[in-house]
CSV table of N, CA and C in Angstrom, one decimal:
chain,number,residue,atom,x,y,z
N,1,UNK,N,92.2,111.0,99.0
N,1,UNK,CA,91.9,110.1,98.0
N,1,UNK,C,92.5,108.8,98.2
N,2,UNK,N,94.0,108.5,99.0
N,2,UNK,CA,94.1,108.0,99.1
N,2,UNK,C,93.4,106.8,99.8
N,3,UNK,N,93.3,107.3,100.7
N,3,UNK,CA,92.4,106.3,102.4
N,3,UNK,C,90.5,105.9,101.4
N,4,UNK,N,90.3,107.1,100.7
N,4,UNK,CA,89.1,106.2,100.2
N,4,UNK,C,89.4,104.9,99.3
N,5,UNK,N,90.3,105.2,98.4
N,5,UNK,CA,90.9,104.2,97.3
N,5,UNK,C,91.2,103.1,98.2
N,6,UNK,N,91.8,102.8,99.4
N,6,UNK,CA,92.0,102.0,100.7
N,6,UNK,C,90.8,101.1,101.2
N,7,UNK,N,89.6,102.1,101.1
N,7,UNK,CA,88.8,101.9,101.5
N,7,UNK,C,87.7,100.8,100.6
N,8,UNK,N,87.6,101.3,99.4
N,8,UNK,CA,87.3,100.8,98.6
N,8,UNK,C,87.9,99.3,98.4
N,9,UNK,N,89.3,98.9,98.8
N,9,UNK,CA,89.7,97.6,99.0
N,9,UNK,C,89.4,96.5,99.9
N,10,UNK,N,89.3,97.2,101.1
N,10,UNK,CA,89.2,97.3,102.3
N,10,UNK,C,87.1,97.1,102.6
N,11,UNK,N,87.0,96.3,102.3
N,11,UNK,CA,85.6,96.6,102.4
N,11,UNK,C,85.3,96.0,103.5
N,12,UNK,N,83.9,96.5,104.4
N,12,UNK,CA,83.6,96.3,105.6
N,12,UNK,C,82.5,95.4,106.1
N,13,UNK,N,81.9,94.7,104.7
N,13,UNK,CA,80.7,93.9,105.0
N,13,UNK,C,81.3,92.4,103.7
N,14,UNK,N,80.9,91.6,104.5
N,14,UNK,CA,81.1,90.3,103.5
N,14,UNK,C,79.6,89.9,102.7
N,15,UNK,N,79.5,88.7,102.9
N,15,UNK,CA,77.7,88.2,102.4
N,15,UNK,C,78.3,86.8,102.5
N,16,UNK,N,76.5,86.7,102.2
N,16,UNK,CA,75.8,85.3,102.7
N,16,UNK,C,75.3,84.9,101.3
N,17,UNK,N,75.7,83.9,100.6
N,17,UNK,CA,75.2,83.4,99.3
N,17,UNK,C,73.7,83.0,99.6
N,18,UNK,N,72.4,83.6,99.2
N,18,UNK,CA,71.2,82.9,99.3
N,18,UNK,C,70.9,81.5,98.8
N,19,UNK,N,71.6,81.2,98.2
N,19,UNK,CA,71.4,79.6,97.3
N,19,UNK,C,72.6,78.7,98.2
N,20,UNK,N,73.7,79.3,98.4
N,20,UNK,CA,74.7,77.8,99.0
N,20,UNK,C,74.2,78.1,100.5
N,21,UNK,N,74.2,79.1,100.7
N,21,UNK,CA,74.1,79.8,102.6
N,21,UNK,C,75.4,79.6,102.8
N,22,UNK,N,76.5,79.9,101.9
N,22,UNK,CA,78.0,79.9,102.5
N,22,UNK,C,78.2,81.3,102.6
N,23,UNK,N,78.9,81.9,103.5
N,23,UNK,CA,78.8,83.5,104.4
N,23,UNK,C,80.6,83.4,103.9
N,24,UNK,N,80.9,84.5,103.4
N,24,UNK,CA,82.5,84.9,103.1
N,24,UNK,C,82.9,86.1,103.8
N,25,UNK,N,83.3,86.5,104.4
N,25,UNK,CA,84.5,87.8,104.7
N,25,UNK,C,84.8,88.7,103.9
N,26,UNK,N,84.5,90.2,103.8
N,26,UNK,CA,84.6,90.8,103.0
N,26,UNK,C,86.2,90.6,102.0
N,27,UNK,N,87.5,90.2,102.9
N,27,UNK,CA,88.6,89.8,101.9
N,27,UNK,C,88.2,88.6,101.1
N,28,UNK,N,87.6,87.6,101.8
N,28,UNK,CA,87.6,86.4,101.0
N,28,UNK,C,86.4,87.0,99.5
N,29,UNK,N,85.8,88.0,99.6
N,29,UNK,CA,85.0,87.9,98.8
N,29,UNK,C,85.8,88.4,97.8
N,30,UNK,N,87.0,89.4,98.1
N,30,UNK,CA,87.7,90.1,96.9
N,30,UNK,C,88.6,89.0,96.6
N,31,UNK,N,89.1,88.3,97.5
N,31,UNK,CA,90.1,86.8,97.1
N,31,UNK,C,89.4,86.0,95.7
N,32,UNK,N,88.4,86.1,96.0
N,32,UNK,CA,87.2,85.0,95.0
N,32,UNK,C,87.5,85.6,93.5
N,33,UNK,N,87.1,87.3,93.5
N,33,UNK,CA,87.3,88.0,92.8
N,33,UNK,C,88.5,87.9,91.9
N,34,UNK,N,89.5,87.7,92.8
N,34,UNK,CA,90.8,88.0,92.1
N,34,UNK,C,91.2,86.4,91.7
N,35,UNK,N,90.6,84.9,92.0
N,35,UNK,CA,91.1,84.2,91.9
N,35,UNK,C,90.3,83.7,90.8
N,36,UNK,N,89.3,84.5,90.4
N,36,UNK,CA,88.5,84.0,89.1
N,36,UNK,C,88.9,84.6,87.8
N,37,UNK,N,90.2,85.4,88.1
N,37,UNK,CA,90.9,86.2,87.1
N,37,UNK,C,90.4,87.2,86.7
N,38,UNK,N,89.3,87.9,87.6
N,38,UNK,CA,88.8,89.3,87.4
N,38,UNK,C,89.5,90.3,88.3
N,39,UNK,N,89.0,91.8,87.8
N,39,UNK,CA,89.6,93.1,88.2
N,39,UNK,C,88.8,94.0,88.6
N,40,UNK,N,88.6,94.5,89.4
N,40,UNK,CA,87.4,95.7,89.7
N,40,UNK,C,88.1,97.2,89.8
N,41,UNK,N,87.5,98.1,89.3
N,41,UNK,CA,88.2,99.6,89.3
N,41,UNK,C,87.3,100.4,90.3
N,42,UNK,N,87.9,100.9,91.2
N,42,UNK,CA,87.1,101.7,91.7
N,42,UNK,C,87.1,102.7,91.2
N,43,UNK,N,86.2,104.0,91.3
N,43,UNK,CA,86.1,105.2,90.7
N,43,UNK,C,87.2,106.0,90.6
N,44,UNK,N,87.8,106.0,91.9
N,44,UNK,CA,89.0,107.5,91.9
N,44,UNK,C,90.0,106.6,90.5
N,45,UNK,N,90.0,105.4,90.3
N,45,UNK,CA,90.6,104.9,89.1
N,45,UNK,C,90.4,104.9,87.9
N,46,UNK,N,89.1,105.2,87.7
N,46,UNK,CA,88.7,105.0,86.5
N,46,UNK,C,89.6,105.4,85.3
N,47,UNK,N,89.8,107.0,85.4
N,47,UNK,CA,90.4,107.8,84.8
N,47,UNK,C,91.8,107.3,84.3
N,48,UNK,N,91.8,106.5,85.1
N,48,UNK,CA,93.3,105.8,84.6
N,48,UNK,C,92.9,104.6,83.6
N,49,UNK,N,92.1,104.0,84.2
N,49,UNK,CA,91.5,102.7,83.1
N,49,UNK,C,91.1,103.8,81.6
N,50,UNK,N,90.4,104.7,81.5
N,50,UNK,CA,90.1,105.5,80.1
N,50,UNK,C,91.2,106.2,79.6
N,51,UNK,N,92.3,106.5,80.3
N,51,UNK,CA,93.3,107.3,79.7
N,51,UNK,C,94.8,106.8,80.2
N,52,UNK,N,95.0,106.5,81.0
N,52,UNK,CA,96.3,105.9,81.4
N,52,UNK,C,96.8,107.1,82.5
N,53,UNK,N,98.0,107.1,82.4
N,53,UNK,CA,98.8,108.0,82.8
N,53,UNK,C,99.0,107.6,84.7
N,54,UNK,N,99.5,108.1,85.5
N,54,UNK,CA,99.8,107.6,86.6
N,54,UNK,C,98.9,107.7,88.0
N,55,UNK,N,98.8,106.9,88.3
N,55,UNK,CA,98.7,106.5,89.5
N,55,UNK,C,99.0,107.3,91.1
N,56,UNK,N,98.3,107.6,92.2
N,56,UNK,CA,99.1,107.5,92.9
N,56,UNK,C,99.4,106.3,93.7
N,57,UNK,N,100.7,106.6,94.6
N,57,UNK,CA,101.1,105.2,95.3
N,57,UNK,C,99.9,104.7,95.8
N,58,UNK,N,100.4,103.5,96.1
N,58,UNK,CA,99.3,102.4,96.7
N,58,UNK,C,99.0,102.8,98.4
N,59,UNK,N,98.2,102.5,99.0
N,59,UNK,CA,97.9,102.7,100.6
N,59,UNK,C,98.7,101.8,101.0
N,60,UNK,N,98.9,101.9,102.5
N,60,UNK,CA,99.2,101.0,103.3
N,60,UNK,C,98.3,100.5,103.9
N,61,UNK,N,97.4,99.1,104.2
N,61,UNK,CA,96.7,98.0,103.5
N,61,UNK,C,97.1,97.5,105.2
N,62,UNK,N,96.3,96.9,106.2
N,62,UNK,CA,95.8,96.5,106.9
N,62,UNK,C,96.1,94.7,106.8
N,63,UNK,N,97.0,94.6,107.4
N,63,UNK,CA,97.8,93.0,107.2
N,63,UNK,C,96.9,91.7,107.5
N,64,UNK,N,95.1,92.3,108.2
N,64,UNK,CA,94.7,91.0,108.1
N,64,UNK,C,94.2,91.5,106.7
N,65,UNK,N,93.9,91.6,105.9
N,65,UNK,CA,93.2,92.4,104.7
N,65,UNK,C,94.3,92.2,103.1
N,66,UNK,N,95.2,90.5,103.0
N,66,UNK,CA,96.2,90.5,102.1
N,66,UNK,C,95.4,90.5,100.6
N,67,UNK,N,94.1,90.2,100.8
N,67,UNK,CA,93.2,90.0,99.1
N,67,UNK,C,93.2,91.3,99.0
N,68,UNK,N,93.1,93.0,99.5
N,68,UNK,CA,93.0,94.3,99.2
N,68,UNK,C,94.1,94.9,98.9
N,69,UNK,N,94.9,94.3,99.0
N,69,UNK,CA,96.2,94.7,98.5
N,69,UNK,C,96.8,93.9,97.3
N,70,UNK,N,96.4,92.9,97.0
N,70,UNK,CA,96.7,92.1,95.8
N,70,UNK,C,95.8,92.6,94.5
N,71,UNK,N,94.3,93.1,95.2
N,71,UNK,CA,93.3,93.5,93.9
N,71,UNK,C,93.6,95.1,93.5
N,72,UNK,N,94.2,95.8,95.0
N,72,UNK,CA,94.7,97.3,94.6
N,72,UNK,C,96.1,97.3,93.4
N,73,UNK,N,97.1,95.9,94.0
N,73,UNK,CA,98.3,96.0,92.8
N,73,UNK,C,97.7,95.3,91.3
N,74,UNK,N,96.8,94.5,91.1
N,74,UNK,CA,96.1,94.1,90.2
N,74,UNK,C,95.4,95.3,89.1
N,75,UNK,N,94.7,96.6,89.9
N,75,UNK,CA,93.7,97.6,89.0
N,75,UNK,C,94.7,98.2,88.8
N,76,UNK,N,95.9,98.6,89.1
N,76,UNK,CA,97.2,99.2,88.1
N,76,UNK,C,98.7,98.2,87.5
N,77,UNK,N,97.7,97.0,87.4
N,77,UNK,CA,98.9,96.2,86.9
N,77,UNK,C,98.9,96.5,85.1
N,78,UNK,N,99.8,95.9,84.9
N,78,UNK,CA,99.3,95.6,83.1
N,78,UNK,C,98.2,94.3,82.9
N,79,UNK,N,98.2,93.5,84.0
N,79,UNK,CA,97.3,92.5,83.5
N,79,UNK,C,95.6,93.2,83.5
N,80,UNK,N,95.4,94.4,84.2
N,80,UNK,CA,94.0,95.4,83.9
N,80,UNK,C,94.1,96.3,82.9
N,81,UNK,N,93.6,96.4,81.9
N,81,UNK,CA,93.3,97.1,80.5
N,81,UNK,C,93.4,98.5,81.4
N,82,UNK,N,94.1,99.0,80.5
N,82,UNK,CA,94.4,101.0,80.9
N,82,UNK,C,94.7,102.2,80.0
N,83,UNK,N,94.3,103.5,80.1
N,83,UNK,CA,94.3,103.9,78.7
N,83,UNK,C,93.8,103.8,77.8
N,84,UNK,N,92.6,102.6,77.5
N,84,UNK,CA,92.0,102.0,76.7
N,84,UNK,C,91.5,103.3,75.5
N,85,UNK,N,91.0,104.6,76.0
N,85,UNK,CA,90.6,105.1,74.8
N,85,UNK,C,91.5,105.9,74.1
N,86,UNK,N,92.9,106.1,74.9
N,86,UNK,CA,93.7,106.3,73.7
N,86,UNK,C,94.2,105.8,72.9
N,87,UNK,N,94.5,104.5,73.4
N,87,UNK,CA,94.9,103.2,73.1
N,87,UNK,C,94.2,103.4,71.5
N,88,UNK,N,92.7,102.9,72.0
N,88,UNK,CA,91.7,103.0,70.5
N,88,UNK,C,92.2,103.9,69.6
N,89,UNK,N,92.5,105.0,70.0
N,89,UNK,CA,92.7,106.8,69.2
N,89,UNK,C,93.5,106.3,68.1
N,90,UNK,N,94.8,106.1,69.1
N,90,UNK,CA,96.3,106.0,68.2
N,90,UNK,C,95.8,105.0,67.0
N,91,UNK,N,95.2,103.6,67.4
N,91,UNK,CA,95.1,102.3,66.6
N,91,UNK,C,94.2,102.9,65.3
N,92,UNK,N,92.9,103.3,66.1
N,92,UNK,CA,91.6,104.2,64.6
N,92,UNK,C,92.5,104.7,63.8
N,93,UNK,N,93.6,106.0,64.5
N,93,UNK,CA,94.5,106.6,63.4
N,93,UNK,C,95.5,106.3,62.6
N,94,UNK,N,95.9,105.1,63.2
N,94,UNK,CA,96.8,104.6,62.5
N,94,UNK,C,96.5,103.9,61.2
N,95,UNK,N,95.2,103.4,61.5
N,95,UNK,CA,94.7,102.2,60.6
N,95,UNK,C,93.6,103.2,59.5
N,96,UNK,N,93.3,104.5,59.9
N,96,UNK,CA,91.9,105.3,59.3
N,96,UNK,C,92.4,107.0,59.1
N,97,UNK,N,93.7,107.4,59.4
N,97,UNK,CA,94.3,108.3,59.2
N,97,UNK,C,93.3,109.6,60.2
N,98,UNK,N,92.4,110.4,59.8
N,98,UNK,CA,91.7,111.6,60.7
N,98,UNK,C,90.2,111.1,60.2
N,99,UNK,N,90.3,110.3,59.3
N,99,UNK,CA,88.7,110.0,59.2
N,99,UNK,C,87.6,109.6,60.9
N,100,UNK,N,86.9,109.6,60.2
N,100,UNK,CA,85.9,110.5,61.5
N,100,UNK,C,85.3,108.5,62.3
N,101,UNK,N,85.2,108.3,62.8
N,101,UNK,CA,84.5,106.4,63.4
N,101,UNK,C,82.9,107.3,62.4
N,102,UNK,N,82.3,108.5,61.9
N,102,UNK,CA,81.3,108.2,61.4
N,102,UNK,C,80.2,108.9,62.2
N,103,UNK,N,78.3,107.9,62.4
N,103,UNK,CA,77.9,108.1,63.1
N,103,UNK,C,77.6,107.6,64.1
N,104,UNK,N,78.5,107.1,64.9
N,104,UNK,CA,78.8,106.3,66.1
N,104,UNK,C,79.7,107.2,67.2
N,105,UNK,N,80.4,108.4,66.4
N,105,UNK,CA,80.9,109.5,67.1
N,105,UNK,C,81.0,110.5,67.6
C-alpha cells in the first residue's frame, strides 16, 4: 500500500495545456497543485479524510520528485480536513442530542 500511495504522488505523465500549449512535468503539475493552496487525497487515504485515525508512515519519495513529498506531507497535514464525519457526529450531537439529521439520513 505503501509504494502505491508513492505512486500516486509520484506521477508518471505530465500535460500539455490545450489553450496556453505550456507542457509541465508531472511534479510541476502537483507543485501548481499545492501552490494554489489545494490538497488531493488519494484513495488508500480516503478513509482517513472520512474518519481520521492514523496514517501509515510516509514513503521514501524519489529526490528529483520534491512537489510528491510536500503534497503526500500536506493529505495528512491538519491544513487537509480529516475525520470530517465524525467530526460532523460529535458537533450534530452535541448541538441536537440523538435526534435523528431527519430525512436526509
Amino acid at each position: 500500500m505503501r509504494v502505491g500511495k508513492r505512486k500516486k504522488f509520484e506521477r508518471n505523465r505530465g500535460g500539455t495545456n490545450v489553450l496556453t500549449k505550456r507542457t509541465l512535468t508531472p511534479d510541476e503539475v502537483i507543485g501548481e497543485i499545492l501552490d494554489a493552496n489545494y490538497s488531493f487525497i488519494p484513495i488508500a487515504l480516503f478513509n482517513y479524510f472520512l474518519h481520521g485515525g492514523n496514517t501509515l508512515p510516509l514513503p521514501t519519495f524519489n529526490k528529483d520528485r520534491p512537489n510528491a513529498k510536500r503534497a503526500a506531507k500536506r493529505c495528512i497535514s491538519t491544513s487537509t480536513p480529516w475525520g470530517i464525519l465524525d467530526k460532523a457526529d460529535k458537533q450534530w450531537k452535541h448541538a441536537h442530542g440523538d435526534r435523528l439529521f431527519r430525512a436526509n439520513y
